[in-house]
């Protein structure tokens, strides 16, 4: 059988493209710190957040030098606390969960973006260097008020930051 040279070139190119596509998917799913939802049992009882140490009072807590943890609840159709206030030059780990349906937690203009699933606690760590304000958006359709579900993240100058600023 005689295969024309152009045919061979296209065959090789098609193979290279297929390998390329598979590689990007594998890379995206494994290599950059992305974790898929596990099949483990729920890590938190979404019906009893008010009895959970972390989420009974959504808040920002100082856990080290320039290190903070934010416990955030996304629910129909608000985020708590709102606003979330953190100081500049800090590293903040967000723990986000939902008592009702799937929501999104996206800090607009940053790469901080996670799905929020009842029974799971989403975790993401973000560094904030400069003072500023960011919008927080829900980017998963969660019901009739989805389009109104937004919050605010305020990065305060270090010397203005007070821990009490996040009380509901
Ligand atoms: Cu919450 Cu959409």
Coordinates of C-alpha atoms and ligand atoms in Angstrom, one line a residue:
X1 CA 0.0 0.0 0.0
X2 CA 1.3 3.4 -0.9
X3 CA 0.6 6.3 1.5
X4 CA 1.0 9.7 0.0
X5 CA 3.6 11.9 1.7
X6 CA 1.1 14.6 2.6
X7 CA -1.1 11.9 4.1
X8 CA 1.7 10.8 6.3
X9 CA 2.4 14.3 7.4
X10 CA -1.2 14.9 8.4
X11 CA -1.3 11.6 10.2
X12 CA 1.7 12.6 12.3
X13 CA 0.2 16.0 12.9
X14 CA -3.1 14.5 14.0
X15 CA -1.3 12.2 16.4
X16 CA 0.8 15.1 17.8
X17 CA -2.4 17.1 18.4
X18 CA -4.2 14.3 20.1
X19 CA -1.2 13.8 22.4
X20 CA -1.2 17.5 23.0
X21 CA -4.8 17.7 24.0
X22 CA -4.5 14.7 26.3
X23 CA -1.4 16.3 27.9
X24 CA -3.1 19.6 28.6
X25 CA -6.1 17.9 30.2
X26 CA -3.8 15.7 32.4
X27 CA -1.6 18.7 33.3
X28 CA -4.6 20.8 34.2
X29 CA -6.1 18.1 36.4
X30 CA -2.9 17.1 38.3
X31 CA 0.0 19.4 37.9
X32 CA -1.0 22.8 39.2
X33 CA -2.4 22.0 42.6
X34 CA -5.9 21.3 41.5
X35 CA -7.7 18.7 43.5
X36 CA -10.9 17.0 42.5
X37 CA -13.7 16.4 44.9
X38 CA -13.2 13.1 46.7
X39 CA -15.6 10.3 47.2
X40 CA -15.0 10.5 51.0
X41 CA -18.0 11.0 53.2
X42 CA -19.0 14.6 53.8
X43 CA -16.4 16.5 55.8
X44 CA -18.9 18.7 57.5
X45 CA -22.6 18.5 58.4
X46 CA -24.2 21.2 56.2
X47 CA -27.4 21.2 58.3
X48 CA -25.5 22.0 61.6
X49 CA -23.0 24.8 60.6
X50 CA -24.2 26.7 63.7
X51 CA -22.7 24.0 65.9
X52 CA -19.4 23.9 64.0
X53 CA -16.4 25.6 65.7
X54 CA -15.3 27.2 62.4
X55 CA -18.6 28.2 60.9
X56 CA -20.9 29.0 63.8
X57 CA -19.5 32.5 63.6
X58 CA -18.2 33.3 60.1
X59 CA -15.1 35.4 60.7
X60 CA -11.4 36.2 60.0
X61 CA -8.9 34.9 62.6
X62 CA -5.3 35.7 63.0
X63 CA -3.3 32.5 63.1
X64 CA 0.3 33.8 62.8
X65 CA 2.5 36.6 61.7
X66 CA 0.7 38.1 58.7
X67 CA -1.3 34.9 58.5
X68 CA -5.1 34.7 58.7
X69 CA -7.9 32.3 58.3
X70 CA -11.3 33.3 57.0
X71 CA -14.3 31.1 57.7
X72 CA -16.9 32.0 55.1
X73 CA -20.4 30.7 54.5
X74 CA -22.0 31.0 51.1
X75 CA -25.7 30.7 51.3
X76 CA -28.8 31.8 49.3
X77 CA -28.1 34.6 48.5
X78 CA -25.3 36.2 50.6
X79 CA -21.8 35.6 51.8
X80 CA -21.0 35.8 55.5
X81 CA -19.2 37.7 56.8
X82 CA -19.8 40.6 54.4
X83 CA -17.5 42.4 54.0
X84 CA -14.6 40.1 54.7
X85 CA -11.9 42.3 56.0
X86 CA -8.2 41.4 56.0
X87 CA -5.0 43.4 56.3
X88 CA -2.5 44.1 53.5
X89 CA 0.7 42.1 53.4
X90 CA -1.1 39.0 54.6
X91 CA -1.6 35.5 53.6
X92 CA -5.2 34.4 54.0
X93 CA -6.6 30.9 53.8
X94 CA -10.3 30.9 53.1
X95 CA -12.5 28.0 54.2
X96 CA -15.8 28.2 52.5
X97 CA -18.9 26.0 52.9
X98 CA -22.6 26.1 52.2
X99 CA -25.6 25.2 54.2
X100 CA -28.0 24.9 51.3
X101 CA -27.0 24.4 47.6
X102 CA -23.8 24.7 45.5
X103 CA -22.5 28.2 45.2
X104 CA -19.3 29.8 43.8
X105 CA -16.8 31.9 45.6
X106 CA -14.8 34.1 43.2
X107 CA -12.7 37.0 44.3
X108 CA -13.1 39.2 41.2
X109 CA -9.8 40.2 39.5
X110 CA -7.8 37.5 41.2
X111 CA -7.3 33.8 40.5
X112 CA -9.1 32.9 43.8
X113 CA -12.1 30.9 42.6
X114 CA -13.8 27.8 44.0
X115 CA -17.0 25.9 44.0
X116 CA -18.7 25.7 47.3
X117 CA -20.5 22.4 48.0
X118 CA -22.7 21.6 50.9
X119 CA -21.0 19.0 53.1
X120 CA -17.5 20.0 51.8
X121 CA -15.2 22.7 52.9
X122 CA -13.4 24.5 50.1
X123 CA -10.0 25.8 50.9
X124 CA -7.8 28.3 49.1
X125 CA -4.9 30.5 50.1
X126 CA -4.4 34.0 48.8
X127 CA -1.7 36.6 49.4
X128 CA -2.8 40.2 49.6
X129 CA 0.0 42.7 49.3
X130 CA -1.7 46.0 48.5
X131 CA -4.8 47.5 50.2
X132 CA -7.9 47.5 48.0
X133 CA -11.4 46.3 47.5
X134 CA -12.5 43.3 45.6
X135 CA -16.0 42.1 44.7
X136 CA -16.9 38.5 45.6
X137 CA -19.2 36.7 43.2
X138 CA -21.2 33.5 43.2
X139 CA -20.6 31.9 39.8
X140 CA -22.7 28.8 40.2
X141 CA -26.4 29.1 39.5
X142 CA -28.0 28.7 43.0
X143 CA -31.6 29.8 42.6
X144 CA -33.7 32.9 41.9
X145 CA -31.4 35.3 43.7
X146 CA -28.2 34.0 42.1
X147 CA -27.6 37.2 40.1
X148 CA -27.8 39.3 43.3
X149 CA -25.4 37.1 45.3
X150 CA -22.3 39.1 45.8
X151 CA -20.0 40.2 48.7
X152 CA -17.0 42.3 49.3
X153 CA -13.5 41.7 50.3
X154 CA -11.6 44.7 51.9
X155 CA -7.9 44.6 52.1
X156 CA -7.1 47.3 54.7
X157 CA -3.8 49.1 55.2
X158 CA -2.0 47.1 57.9
X159 CA -2.2 49.9 60.5
X160 CA -6.0 50.3 60.1
X161 CA -6.8 46.7 60.4
X162 CA -8.8 45.7 63.4
X163 CA -9.9 42.2 64.1
X164 CA -13.3 43.2 65.1
X165 CA -14.1 44.5 61.7
X166 CA -15.6 41.2 60.6
X167 CA -18.3 40.7 63.1
X168 CA -21.6 40.1 61.4
Ligands
LIG1 CU1 -25.0 31.5 45.1 CU2 -25.3 31.6 42.7

